PDB file of C-alpha atoms and ligand atoms in Angstrom:
ATOM      1  CA  MET L 283      19.670  76.315 -52.359  1.00  0.00           C
ATOM      2  CA  SER L 284      21.101  72.554 -54.804  1.00  0.00           C
ATOM      3  CA  LYS L 285      24.906  73.916 -55.913  1.00  0.00           C
ATOM      4  CA  VAL L 286      24.430  74.758 -59.820  1.00  0.00           C
ATOM      5  CA  LYS L 287      27.328  72.927 -61.229  1.00  0.00           C
ATOM      6  CA  TYR L 288      28.834  74.975 -64.530  1.00  0.00           C
ATOM      7  CA  TYR L 289      30.622  73.440 -68.265  1.00  0.00           C
ATOM      8  CA  TYR L 290      33.155  75.175 -70.470  1.00  0.00           C
ATOM      9  CA  ASP L 291      31.622  74.447 -73.751  1.00  0.00           C
ATOM     10  CA  PRO L 292      35.068  75.135 -76.219  1.00  0.00           C
ATOM     11  CA  GLU L 293      32.333  76.080 -79.597  1.00  0.00           C
ATOM     12  CA  SER L 294      31.018  78.870 -77.904  1.00  0.00           C
ATOM     13  CA  LEU L 295      33.522  80.580 -75.619  1.00  0.00           C
ATOM     14  CA  SER L 296      31.363  79.967 -72.807  1.00  0.00           C
ATOM     15  CA  TYR L 297      30.046  78.433 -69.031  1.00  0.00           C
ATOM     16  CA  ARG L 298      27.260  76.769 -69.755  1.00  0.00           C
ATOM     17  CA  LYS L 299      25.240  75.306 -67.290  1.00  0.00           C
ATOM     18  CA  ILE L 300      25.125  71.269 -66.519  1.00  0.00           C
ATOM     19  CA  GLU L 301      21.670  70.535 -66.707  1.00  0.00           C
ATOM     20  CA  ARG L 302      20.712  67.177 -64.337  1.00  0.00           C
ATOM     21  CA  LYS L 303      18.336  64.559 -66.506  1.00  0.00           C
ATOM     22  CA  LYS L 304      15.448  64.081 -64.234  1.00  0.00           C
ATOM     23  CA  ARG L 305      16.365  59.552 -64.911  1.00  0.00           C
ATOM     24  CA  THR L 306      19.044  60.439 -63.138  1.00  0.00           C
ATOM     25  CA  THR L 307      18.173  62.454 -60.476  1.00  0.00           C
ATOM     26  CA  PHE L 308      15.481  58.961 -59.621  1.00  0.00           C
ATOM     27  CA  THR L 309      18.431  56.358 -59.879  1.00  0.00           C
ATOM     28  CA  TYR L 310      20.693  58.247 -56.954  1.00  0.00           C
ATOM     29  CA  ALA L 311      17.183  59.470 -55.014  1.00  0.00           C
ATOM     30  CA  LEU L 312      16.484  54.895 -55.072  1.00  0.00           C
ATOM     31  CA  MET L 313      20.012  54.930 -54.702  1.00  0.00           C
ATOM     32  CA  PHE L 314      19.549  56.512 -51.078  1.00  0.00           C
ATOM     33  CA  ILE L 315      16.462  54.475 -50.153  1.00  0.00           C
ATOM     34  CA  LEU L 316      18.660  51.395 -50.950  1.00  0.00           C
ATOM     35  CA  ALA L 317      22.318  52.210 -49.042  1.00  0.00           C
ATOM     36  CA  SER L 318      20.060  53.820 -45.587  1.00  0.00           C
ATOM     37  CA  GLY L 319      17.412  51.166 -46.154  1.00  0.00           C
ATOM     38  CA  LEU L 320      20.892  48.391 -45.730  1.00  0.00           C
ATOM     39  CA  PHE L 321      22.337  50.222 -44.328  1.00  0.00           C
ATOM     40  CA  GLY L 322      19.529  50.473 -41.224  1.00  0.00           C
ATOM     41  CA  PHE L 323      19.504  46.486 -41.024  1.00  0.00           C
ATOM     42  CA  LEU L 324      22.602  46.563 -40.340  1.00  0.00           C
ATOM     43  CA  PHE L 325      22.154  48.399 -37.590  1.00  0.00           C
ATOM     44  CA  VAL L 326      19.453  46.584 -36.540  1.00  0.00           C
ATOM     45  CA  PHE L 327      20.572  43.818 -37.301  1.00  0.00           C
ATOM     46  CA  ILE L 328      24.318  43.735 -34.527  1.00  0.00           C
ATOM     47  CA  ALA L 329      22.129  45.831 -32.336  1.00  0.00           C
ATOM     48  CA  GLY L 330      19.748  42.772 -32.454  1.00  0.00           C
ATOM     49  CA  HIS L 331      22.166  39.381 -31.983  1.00  0.00           C
ATOM     50  CA  TYR L 332      25.216  41.780 -29.784  1.00  0.00           C
ATOM     51  CA  LEU L 333      23.280  44.250 -27.653  1.00  0.00           C
ATOM     52  CA  GLU L 334      19.615  43.309 -25.031  1.00  0.00           C
ATOM     53  CA  SER L 335      16.458  45.366 -25.535  1.00  0.00           C
ATOM     54  CA  PRO L 336      15.297  45.230 -22.069  1.00  0.00           C
ATOM     55  CA  LYS L 337      13.121  43.299 -22.612  1.00  0.00           C
ATOM     56  CA  GLU L 338      14.978  40.543 -24.207  1.00  0.00           C
ATOM     57  CA  LYS L 339      16.787  41.441 -20.365  1.00  0.00           C
ATOM     58  CA  ALA L 340      13.387  41.061 -18.237  1.00  0.00           C
ATOM     59  CA  LEU L 341      12.545  38.045 -20.575  1.00  0.00           C
ATOM     60  CA  LYS L 342      16.093  36.633 -19.699  1.00  0.00           C
ATOM     61  CA  ARG L 343      15.815  37.374 -15.539  1.00  0.00           C
ATOM     62  CA  GLU L 344      11.503  35.278 -16.075  1.00  0.00           C
ATOM     63  CA  LEU L 345      13.823  32.207 -17.882  1.00  0.00           C
ATOM     64  CA  GLN L 346      16.264  31.784 -14.982  1.00  0.00           C
ATOM     65  CA  ASN L 347      13.873  32.274 -13.144  1.00  0.00           C
ATOM     66  CA  VAL L 348      11.740  29.025 -14.543  1.00  0.00           C
ATOM     67  CA  GLN L 349      15.044  27.277 -14.375  1.00  0.00           C
ATOM     68  CA  LEU L 350      15.240  28.093 -10.718  1.00  0.00           C
ATOM     69  CA  GLN L 351      11.036  27.186  -9.884  1.00  0.00           C
ATOM     70  CA  PHE L 352      11.986  23.646 -12.164  1.00  0.00           C
ATOM     71  CA  GLU L 353      15.445  22.709  -9.914  1.00  0.00           C
ATOM     72  CA  LEU L 354      14.030  23.484  -6.507  1.00  0.00           C
ATOM     73  CA  LEU L 355       9.958  20.745  -7.611  1.00  0.00           C
ATOM     74  CA  ASN L 356      12.940  17.910  -8.838  1.00  0.00           C
ATOM     75  CA  LYS L 357      13.743  18.761  -4.889  1.00  0.00           C
ATOM     76  CA  LYS L 358      10.560  18.478  -3.366  1.00  0.00           C
ATOM     77  CA  MET L 359      10.521  15.598  -5.609  1.00  0.00           C
ATOM     78  CA  ASP L 360      13.727  13.806  -3.919  1.00  0.00           C
ATOM     79  CA  GLU L 361      11.967  14.455  -1.122  1.00  0.00           C
ATOM     80  CA  ALA L 362       8.103  13.431  -1.907  1.00  0.00           C
ATOM     81  CA  GLU L 363      10.431   9.594  -3.842  1.00  0.00           C
ATOM     82  CA  ALA L 364      12.150   9.629  -0.125  1.00  0.00           C
ATOM     83  CA  VAL L 365       9.500   8.742   2.073  1.00  0.00           C
ATOM     84  CA  LEU L 366       7.166   7.221  -0.394  1.00  0.00           C
ATOM     85  CA  GLU L 367       9.965   4.639  -1.128  1.00  0.00           C
ATOM     86  CA  ASN L 368      10.040   4.427   2.938  1.00  0.00           C
ATOM     87  CA  VAL L 369       6.415   3.487   2.554  1.00  0.00           C
ATOM     88  CA  ALA L 370       6.970   0.859   0.704  1.00  0.00           C
ATOM     89  CA  ASP L 371       9.744  -0.146   2.700  1.00  0.00           C
ATOM     90  CA  ARG L 372       7.749  -0.386   5.617  1.00  0.00           C
ATOM     91  CA  ASP L 373       4.505  -1.573   3.172  1.00  0.00           C
ATOM     92  CA  ASN L 374       6.778  -4.520   1.946  1.00  0.00           C
ATOM     93  CA  ASN L 375       8.889  -5.800   4.934  1.00  0.00           C
ATOM     94  CA  ILE L 376       5.807  -5.138   7.291  1.00  0.00           C
ATOM     95  CA  TYR L 377       2.313  -5.068   6.528  1.00  0.00           C
ATOM     96  CA  ARG L 378       2.631  -6.662   3.752  1.00  0.00           C
ATOM     97  CA  VAL L 379       4.784  -9.429   5.490  1.00  0.00           C
ATOM     98  CA  PHE L 380       1.832  -9.823   8.443  1.00  0.00           C
ATOM     99  CA  PHE L 381      -0.925 -10.398   6.610  1.00  0.00           C
ATOM    100  CA  GLU L 382       0.459 -12.112   4.778  1.00  0.00           C
ATOM    101  CA  ALA L 383       0.334 -11.344   0.884  1.00  0.00           C
ATOM    102  CA  ASN L 384       3.167 -10.413  -1.386  1.00  0.00           C
ATOM    103  CA  PRO L 385       5.508  -8.256  -1.529  1.00  0.00           C
ATOM    104  CA  ILE L 386       4.243  -5.886  -4.208  1.00  0.00           C
ATOM    105  CA  PRO L 387       7.826  -6.257  -6.825  1.00  0.00           C
ATOM    106  CA  ASP L 388       9.814  -2.482  -7.165  1.00  0.00           C
ATOM    107  CA  GLU L 389       9.719  -2.381 -11.082  1.00  0.00           C
ATOM    108  CA  GLN L 390       5.996  -2.721 -10.638  1.00  0.00           C
ATOM    109  CA  ARG L 391       5.461   0.109  -8.075  1.00  0.00           C
ATOM    110  CA  LYS L 392       8.509   2.620 -10.337  1.00  0.00           C
ATOM    111  CA  ALA L 393       7.404   1.720 -13.534  1.00  0.00           C
ATOM    112  CA  GLY L 394       6.901   4.009 -16.250  1.00  0.00           C
ATOM    113  CA  PHE L 395       4.472   4.803 -18.831  1.00  0.00           C
ATOM    114  CA  GLY L 396       6.083   2.706 -22.468  1.00  0.00           C
ATOM    115  CA  GLY L 397       3.857   2.218 -26.221  1.00  0.00           C
ATOM    116  CA  VAL L 398       2.999   6.506 -27.109  1.00  0.00           C
ATOM    117  CA  ASN L 399       6.275   8.854 -26.316  1.00  0.00           C
ATOM    118  CA  ARG L 400       3.440  10.982 -23.813  1.00  0.00           C
ATOM    119  CA  TYR L 401       6.273  14.100 -23.962  1.00  0.00           C
ATOM    120  CA  LYS L 402       5.829  14.347 -27.891  1.00  0.00           C
ATOM    121  CA  SER L 403       4.849  17.626 -27.384  1.00  0.00           C
ATOM    122  CA  LEU L 404       7.840  18.554 -25.126  1.00  0.00           C
ATOM    123  CA  GLU L 405       9.815  17.669 -26.967  1.00  0.00           C
ATOM    124  CA  GLY L 406      11.818  20.540 -29.584  1.00  0.00           C
ATOM    125  CA  PHE L 407      12.638  23.797 -27.345  1.00  0.00           C
ATOM    126  CA  ASP L 408      15.566  24.886 -25.311  1.00  0.00           C
ATOM    127  CA  ASN L 409      14.804  23.492 -21.409  1.00  0.00           C
ATOM    128  CA  SER L 410      13.127  20.231 -22.947  1.00  0.00           C
ATOM    129  CA  LYS L 411      15.010  18.156 -21.329  1.00  0.00           C
ATOM    130  CA  LEU L 412      14.766  19.652 -18.154  1.00  0.00           C
ATOM    131  CA  ILE L 413      10.485  19.752 -18.368  1.00  0.00           C
ATOM    132  CA  ILE L 414      10.714  16.103 -19.983  1.00  0.00           C
ATOM    133  CA  GLU L 415      13.009  14.797 -17.481  1.00  0.00           C
ATOM    134  CA  SER L 416       9.715  16.888 -14.597  1.00  0.00           C
ATOM    135  CA  ASN L 417       7.321  15.171 -15.890  1.00  0.00           C
ATOM    136  CA  LYS L 418       8.198  11.552 -16.058  1.00  0.00           C
ATOM    137  CA  ARG L 419       9.548  12.020 -12.064  1.00  0.00           C
ATOM    138  CA  ILE L 420       6.017  13.453 -11.580  1.00  0.00           C
ATOM    139  CA  ASP L 421       4.162  10.968 -13.854  1.00  0.00           C
ATOM    140  CA  ILE L 422       6.320   8.345 -11.731  1.00  0.00           C
ATOM    141  CA  LEU L 423       5.499  10.262  -8.637  1.00  0.00           C
ATOM    142  CA  GLN L 424       1.921   9.826  -8.918  1.00  0.00           C
ATOM    143  CA  LYS L 425       1.199   6.069 -10.284  1.00  0.00           C
ATOM    144  CA  GLN L 426       3.609   5.136  -7.218  1.00  0.00           C
ATOM    145  CA  ILE L 427       1.338   6.625  -5.359  1.00  0.00           C
ATOM    146  CA  VAL L 428      -1.691   4.726  -7.054  1.00  0.00           C
ATOM    147  CA  ILE L 429      -0.655   1.445  -6.562  1.00  0.00           C
ATOM    148  CA  GLN L 430       0.433   2.095  -2.928  1.00  0.00           C
ATOM    149  CA  SER L 431      -2.836   3.536  -1.610  1.00  0.00           C
ATOM    150  CA  LYS L 432      -4.012   0.292  -3.590  1.00  0.00           C
ATOM    151  CA  SER L 433      -1.828  -2.049  -1.586  1.00  0.00           C
ATOM    152  CA  LEU L 434      -2.683  -0.101   1.763  1.00  0.00           C
ATOM    153  CA  ASP L 435      -6.651  -0.851   0.862  1.00  0.00           C
ATOM    154  CA  GLU L 436      -5.423  -4.599   0.198  1.00  0.00           C
ATOM    155  CA  ILE L 437      -3.688  -4.215   4.193  1.00  0.00           C
ATOM    156  CA  ALA L 438      -6.890  -2.873   5.082  1.00  0.00           C
ATOM    157  CA  ASN L 439      -8.633  -5.700   4.459  1.00  0.00           C
ATOM    158  CA  LEU L 440      -6.475  -7.940   5.352  1.00  0.00           C
ATOM    159  CA  ALA L 441      -6.524  -6.517   8.543  1.00  0.00           C
ATOM    160  CA  LYS L 442     -10.652  -7.169   8.542  1.00  0.00           C
ATOM    161  CA  GLU L 443     -10.141 -10.719   7.805  1.00  0.00           C
ATOM    162  CA  LYS L 444      -7.686 -11.160  10.664  1.00  0.00           C
ATOM    163  CA  GLU L 445      -9.811  -9.385  13.148  1.00  0.00           C
ATOM    164  CA  LYS L 446     -12.366 -11.171  12.245  1.00  0.00           C
ATOM    165  CA  LEU L 447      -9.636 -14.798  12.368  1.00  0.00           C
ATOM    166  CA  LEU L 448      -8.502 -13.677  15.788  1.00  0.00           C
ATOM    167  CA  VAL L 449     -12.478 -13.547  16.996  1.00  0.00           C
ATOM    168  CA  ALA L 450     -14.174 -16.035  15.527  1.00  0.00           C
ATOM    169  CA  ILE L 451     -10.772 -18.242  16.489  1.00  0.00           C
ATOM    170  CA  PRO L 452     -10.525 -20.792  20.264  1.00  0.00           C
ATOM    171  CA  ALA L 453      -8.622 -18.414  23.172  1.00  0.00           C
ATOM    172  CA  ILE L 454     -10.383 -18.863  26.041  1.00  0.00           C
ATOM    173  CA  GLN L 455     -10.467 -21.531  28.060  1.00  0.00           C
ATOM    174  CA  PRO L 456     -14.376 -23.445  28.221  1.00  0.00           C
ATOM    175  CA  VAL L 457     -14.562 -23.129  31.799  1.00  0.00           C
ATOM    176  CA  SER L 458     -14.152 -20.562  34.239  1.00  0.00           C
ATOM    177  CA  ASN L 459     -10.533 -21.972  35.920  1.00  0.00           C
ATOM    178  CA  GLU L 460      -9.066 -18.246  37.380  1.00  0.00           C
ATOM    179  CA  ASP L 461      -6.836 -21.117  39.228  1.00  0.00           C
ATOM    180  CA  LEU L 462      -5.303 -22.940  37.196  1.00  0.00           C
ATOM    181  CA  THR L 463      -6.774 -26.013  39.023  1.00  0.00           C
ATOM    182  CA  ARG L 464      -9.336 -27.971  36.618  1.00  0.00           C
ATOM    183  CA  MET L 465      -6.838 -29.250  33.962  1.00  0.00           C
ATOM    184  CA  ALA L 466      -6.888 -32.491  34.865  1.00  0.00           C
ATOM    185  CA  SER L 467      -5.746 -35.002  31.525  1.00  0.00           C
ATOM    186  CA  GLY L 468      -4.502 -32.914  28.037  1.00  0.00           C
ATOM    187  CA  TYR L 469      -3.634 -33.867  25.293  1.00  0.00           C
ATOM    188  CA  GLY L 470      -1.423 -36.581  23.937  1.00  0.00           C
ATOM    189  CA  MET L 471      -1.211 -40.674  25.363  1.00  0.00           C
ATOM    190  CA  ARG L 472      -2.821 -41.123  28.644  1.00  0.00           C
ATOM    191  CA  SER L 473      -3.887 -44.397  30.226  1.00  0.00           C
ATOM    192  CA  ASP L 474      -7.944 -44.658  29.272  1.00  0.00           C
ATOM    193  CA  PRO L 475     -10.027 -44.340  32.249  1.00  0.00           C
ATOM    194  CA  PHE L 476     -12.671 -47.697  31.466  1.00  0.00           C
ATOM    195  CA  THR L 477      -9.524 -49.844  30.220  1.00  0.00           C
ATOM    196  CA  LYS L 478      -6.311 -48.832  32.222  1.00  0.00           C
ATOM    197  CA  ALA L 479      -4.519 -48.888  28.464  1.00  0.00           C
ATOM    198  CA  ARG L 480      -2.071 -45.847  27.215  1.00  0.00           C
ATOM    199  CA  LYS L 481      -3.785 -44.826  24.166  1.00  0.00           C
ATOM    200  CA  MET L 482      -4.287 -40.948  22.818  1.00  0.00           C
ATOM    201  CA  HIS L 483      -6.796 -38.875  24.333  1.00  0.00           C
ATOM    202  CA  TRP L 484      -7.628 -36.647  21.619  1.00  0.00           C
ATOM    203  CA  GLY L 485      -8.389 -32.964  23.773  1.00  0.00           C
ATOM    204  CA  MET L 486      -8.306 -31.719  26.801  1.00  0.00           C
ATOM    205  CA  ASP L 487     -10.629 -33.132  30.266  1.00  0.00           C
ATOM    206  CA  PHE L 488     -11.309 -30.089  32.720  1.00  0.00           C
ATOM    207  CA  THR L 489     -13.062 -31.095  35.792  1.00  0.00           C
ATOM    208  CA  ALA L 490     -16.143 -29.318  37.092  1.00  0.00           C
ATOM    209  CA  PRO L 491     -19.120 -29.881  39.113  1.00  0.00           C
ATOM    210  CA  ARG L 492     -22.348 -30.795  37.654  1.00  0.00           C
ATOM    211  CA  GLY L 493     -24.009 -27.720  35.778  1.00  0.00           C
ATOM    212  CA  THR L 494     -21.116 -25.411  36.307  1.00  0.00           C
ATOM    213  CA  PRO L 495     -20.962 -23.121  32.855  1.00  0.00           C
ATOM    214  CA  VAL L 496     -19.619 -23.981  29.878  1.00  0.00           C
ATOM    215  CA  TYR L 497     -18.380 -21.096  27.238  1.00  0.00           C
ATOM    216  CA  ALA L 498     -17.746 -20.359  23.090  1.00  0.00           C
ATOM    217  CA  THR L 499     -14.298 -19.924  22.850  1.00  0.00           C
ATOM    218  CA  GLY L 500     -14.271 -17.874  19.829  1.00  0.00           C
ATOM    219  CA  ASP L 501     -17.326 -16.860  17.400  1.00  0.00           C
ATOM    220  CA  GLY L 502     -19.340 -19.785  15.031  1.00  0.00           C
ATOM    221  CA  VAL L 503     -21.886 -21.043  14.705  1.00  0.00           C
ATOM    222  CA  VAL L 504     -23.557 -24.201  17.022  1.00  0.00           C
ATOM    223  CA  LYS L 505     -23.477 -26.789  13.811  1.00  0.00           C
ATOM    224  CA  ARG L 506     -24.677 -30.039  16.488  1.00  0.00           C
ATOM    225  CA  ALA L 507     -25.782 -29.912  19.673  1.00  0.00           C
ATOM    226  CA  ASP L 508     -26.976 -32.824  20.815  1.00  0.00           C
ATOM    227  CA  SER L 509     -25.447 -36.825  21.518  1.00  0.00           C
ATOM    228  CA  GLY L 510     -25.119 -38.897  17.855  1.00  0.00           C
ATOM    229  CA  SER L 511     -21.905 -39.131  18.180  1.00  0.00           C
ATOM    230  CA  SER L 512     -20.250 -42.375  20.362  1.00  0.00           C
ATOM    231  CA  GLY L 513     -18.948 -41.397  23.352  1.00  0.00           C
ATOM    232  CA  TYR L 514     -19.371 -38.191  23.793  1.00  0.00           C
ATOM    233  CA  GLY L 515     -22.950 -37.974  24.949  1.00  0.00           C
ATOM    234  CA  ARG L 516     -24.372 -35.066  24.598  1.00  0.00           C
ATOM    235  CA  HIS L 517     -22.257 -32.412  23.141  1.00  0.00           C
ATOM    236  CA  ILE L 518     -21.503 -29.200  20.644  1.00  0.00           C
ATOM    237  CA  ARG L 519     -19.954 -28.130  18.086  1.00  0.00           C
ATOM    238  CA  ILE L 520     -18.839 -25.596  16.967  1.00  0.00           C
ATOM    239  CA  ASP L 521     -18.009 -23.219  14.359  1.00  0.00           C
ATOM    240  CA  HIS L 522     -15.444 -21.086  13.677  1.00  0.00           C
ATOM    241  CA  GLY L 523     -15.074 -20.674  10.538  1.00  0.00           C
ATOM    242  CA  PHE L 524     -11.046 -19.948   8.467  1.00  0.00           C
ATOM    243  CA  GLY L 525     -11.551 -24.385   9.050  1.00  0.00           C
ATOM    244  CA  TYR L 526     -12.050 -23.875  12.974  1.00  0.00           C
ATOM    245  CA  THR L 527     -14.633 -26.471  14.603  1.00  0.00           C
ATOM    246  CA  SER L 528     -14.284 -26.525  19.126  1.00  0.00           C
ATOM    247  CA  LEU L 529     -16.241 -29.940  20.070  1.00  0.00           C
ATOM    248  CA  TYR L 530     -17.443 -30.210  24.405  1.00  0.00           C
ATOM    249  CA  ALA L 531     -18.828 -33.179  25.390  1.00  0.00           C
ATOM    250  CA  HIS L 532     -19.959 -35.045  28.058  1.00  0.00           C
ATOM    251  CA  LEU L 533     -22.058 -31.631  28.822  1.00  0.00           C
ATOM    252  CA  TYR L 534     -25.157 -32.159  31.557  1.00  0.00           C
ATOM    253  CA  LYS L 535     -27.788 -30.009  29.839  1.00  0.00           C
ATOM    254  CA  TYR L 536     -27.326 -27.153  26.362  1.00  0.00           C
ATOM    255  CA  ASN L 537     -27.696 -23.531  26.535  1.00  0.00           C
ATOM    256  CA  VAL L 538     -27.936 -23.442  22.166  1.00  0.00           C
ATOM    257  CA  ARG L 539     -29.736 -25.636  18.869  1.00  0.00           C
ATOM    258  CA  LYS L 540     -28.416 -25.515  16.440  1.00  0.00           C
ATOM    259  CA  ASN L 541     -28.054 -23.536  13.976  1.00  0.00           C
ATOM    260  CA  GLN L 542     -26.942 -20.510  16.594  1.00  0.00           C
ATOM    261  CA  LYS L 543     -24.331 -17.668  16.159  1.00  0.00           C
ATOM    262  CA  VAL L 544     -22.293 -17.017  18.912  1.00  0.00           C
ATOM    263  CA  LYS L 545     -20.018 -15.378  20.517  1.00  0.00           C
ATOM    264  CA  ARG L 546     -16.619 -15.868  22.427  1.00  0.00           C
ATOM    265  CA  GLY L 547     -17.461 -16.201  26.145  1.00  0.00           C
ATOM    266  CA  ASP L 548     -21.496 -17.602  25.351  1.00  0.00           C
ATOM    267  CA  LEU L 549     -22.633 -20.059  27.738  1.00  0.00           C
ATOM    268  CA  ILE L 550     -23.868 -22.534  25.722  1.00  0.00           C
ATOM    269  CA  GLY L 551     -23.594 -25.260  28.500  1.00  0.00           C
ATOM    270  CA  PHE L 552     -23.076 -26.568  31.916  1.00  0.00           C
ATOM    271  CA  VAL L 553     -20.763 -29.674  32.868  1.00  0.00           C
ATOM    272  CA  GLY L 554     -22.290 -33.261  33.413  1.00  0.00           C
ATOM    273  CA  SER L 555     -20.697 -37.069  33.027  1.00  0.00           C
ATOM    274  CA  THR L 556     -23.165 -37.768  29.790  1.00  0.00           C
ATOM    275  CA  GLY L 557     -21.145 -40.564  27.026  1.00  0.00           C
ATOM    276  CA  ARG L 558     -18.465 -42.736  27.943  1.00  0.00           C
ATOM    277  CA  SER L 559     -17.325 -40.438  31.188  1.00  0.00           C
ATOM    278  CA  GLU L 560     -15.928 -41.301  34.514  1.00  0.00           C
ATOM    279  CA  ALA L 561     -16.608 -38.149  36.667  1.00  0.00           C
ATOM    280  CA  PRO L 562     -18.543 -35.057  35.824  1.00  0.00           C
ATOM    281  CA  HIS L 563     -16.219 -33.153  33.603  1.00  0.00           C
ATOM    282  CA  LEU L 564     -15.795 -30.732  30.450  1.00  0.00           C
ATOM    283  CA  HIS L 565     -14.225 -32.983  27.722  1.00  0.00           C
ATOM    284  CA  TYR L 566     -12.318 -30.705  24.955  1.00  0.00           C
ATOM    285  CA  GLU L 567     -12.078 -30.134  21.776  1.00  0.00           C
ATOM    286  CA  ILE L 568     -10.280 -28.067  18.851  1.00  0.00           C
ATOM    287  CA  PHE L 569      -9.909 -29.586  15.100  1.00  0.00           C
ATOM    288  CA  LYS L 570      -8.382 -27.655  12.036  1.00  0.00           C
ATOM    289  CA  ASP L 571     -10.334 -28.739   8.780  1.00  0.00           C
ATOM    290  CA  GLY L 572     -10.869 -31.998  10.080  1.00  0.00           C
ATOM    291  CA  THR L 573      -7.648 -33.061  12.526  1.00  0.00           C
ATOM    292  CA  ARG L 574      -7.867 -32.719  16.130  1.00  0.00           C
ATOM    293  CA  ILE L 575      -5.225 -30.421  17.154  1.00  0.00           C
ATOM    294  CA  ASN L 576      -4.120 -29.905  20.755  1.00  0.00           C
ATOM    295  CA  PRO L 577      -6.042 -27.094  22.330  1.00  0.00           C
ATOM    296  CA  ILE L 578      -3.134 -25.966  24.796  1.00  0.00           C
ATOM    297  CA  ASN L 579      -2.118 -23.563  21.726  1.00  0.00           C
ATOM    298  CA  PHE L 580      -5.887 -22.358  22.317  1.00  0.00           C
ATOM    299  CA  TYR L 581      -5.741 -20.311  25.056  1.00  0.00           C
ATOM    300  CA  TYR L 582      -4.174 -16.685  24.372  1.00  0.00           C
ATOM    301  CA  GLY L 583      -6.606 -14.504  24.676  1.00  0.00           C
ATOM    302  CA  SER L 584      -6.745 -14.942  27.973  1.00  0.00           C
ATOM    303  CA  LEU L 585      -3.808 -16.059  30.229  1.00  0.00           C
ATOM    304  CA  THR L 586      -0.291 -14.191  31.326  1.00  0.00           C
ATOM    305  CA  ALA L 587       3.196 -15.861  29.971  1.00  0.00           C
ATOM    306  CA  GLU L 588       3.596 -17.883  33.533  1.00  0.00           C
ATOM    307  CA  GLU L 589      -0.485 -18.901  33.800  1.00  0.00           C
ATOM    308  CA  PHE L 590       0.498 -20.945  30.711  1.00  0.00           C
ATOM    309  CA  ASN L 591       3.489 -22.467  31.592  1.00  0.00           C
ATOM    310  CA  LYS L 592       1.902 -23.442  34.451  1.00  0.00           C
ATOM    311  CA  LEU L 593      -1.389 -24.568  32.338  1.00  0.00           C
ATOM    312  CA  LEU L 594       0.636 -26.716  29.668  1.00  0.00           C
ATOM    313  CA  GLU L 595       3.097 -28.287  33.143  1.00  0.00           C
ATOM    314  CA  ARG L 596      -0.415 -30.389  34.728  1.00  0.00           C
ATOM    315  CA  ALA L 597      -1.311 -30.121  30.867  1.00  0.00           C
ATOM    316  CA  SER L 598       1.569 -32.554  29.493  1.00  0.00           C
ATOM    317  CA  LEU L 599       1.223 -35.219  33.432  1.00  0.00           C
ATOM    318  CA  GLU L 600       1.342 -38.066  32.016  1.00  0.00           C
ATOM    319  CA  ASN L 601      -2.050 -39.167  34.009  1.00  0.00           C
ATOM    320  CA  GLN L 602      -5.558 -40.910  33.226  1.00  0.00           C
ATOM    321  CA  SER L 603      -8.118 -38.590  31.274  1.00  0.00           C
ATOM    322  CA  LEU L 604     -11.502 -39.128  32.624  1.00  0.00           C
ATOM    323  CA  ASP L 605     -11.834 -39.511  28.358  1.00  0.00           C
TER     324      ASP L 605
HETATM  325 ZN1   ZN H 241     -11.508 -35.692  27.966  1.00  0.00          ZN
END
């Protein structure tokens, strides 16, 4: 029930009802709505700023959890980086050195990505720094793993080559010589059996009866099996690749033909005394890149250190060669 207001009219000497105009009512209503709207807005504004809704609280907890997870991830990345660093270290200092490959420099292993800013889309948020830094670390880790894996592929190839080299180069004695008594004369200055003059003896002589088996000392291909070189008589040359050739001279008979592939230990011929030879023996030479080198260093495949020393002693005696 609305209040009715009166006023005193001195002209008619009576109380008269105050009539409110319709327009005034409308203005009051509008003002009321505006005022409550403003109040409501202020309330929401203040509450929104200084009070948290349950949803906000949940979101905040979620964000804290995400930050924590990022920290844990970064710790795991620390570990991954340390492991990879260790592998890279071994790679550079052991594997690559062993196989005579140049180490991969650190700058190359740990290089980031230059050029375009690939993290642009991650910028402009409260946690941008954390997210960008983590992304960078993962990118570098990934790149490091690719480099490491390529390096190991290269090492694997080098190891295969090394294996080939190890089976190819001469590494055993060319005749069976278990008690090491067959070494007659080594590489170096020796007396010539015919002229008695001191001259260079370019190989090693193994005394053995005519017909004693002669073995290939490494894998390779027979390049010659003939008596066309003066002095050597019937002889065999095996090309082992990697610049190595072995020569077996004064043979009695061949067991291989030119261009035949042989393996280390294959029977290739028999001891004789053909060519410039004083008595049945095997004259054995090793060439590296066309130059004759001391065969004494090429028996590691079959001798113990003690046996090697004994052989070295006998090979060093300044005696007369059998040529
Ligand atoms: Zn000789």
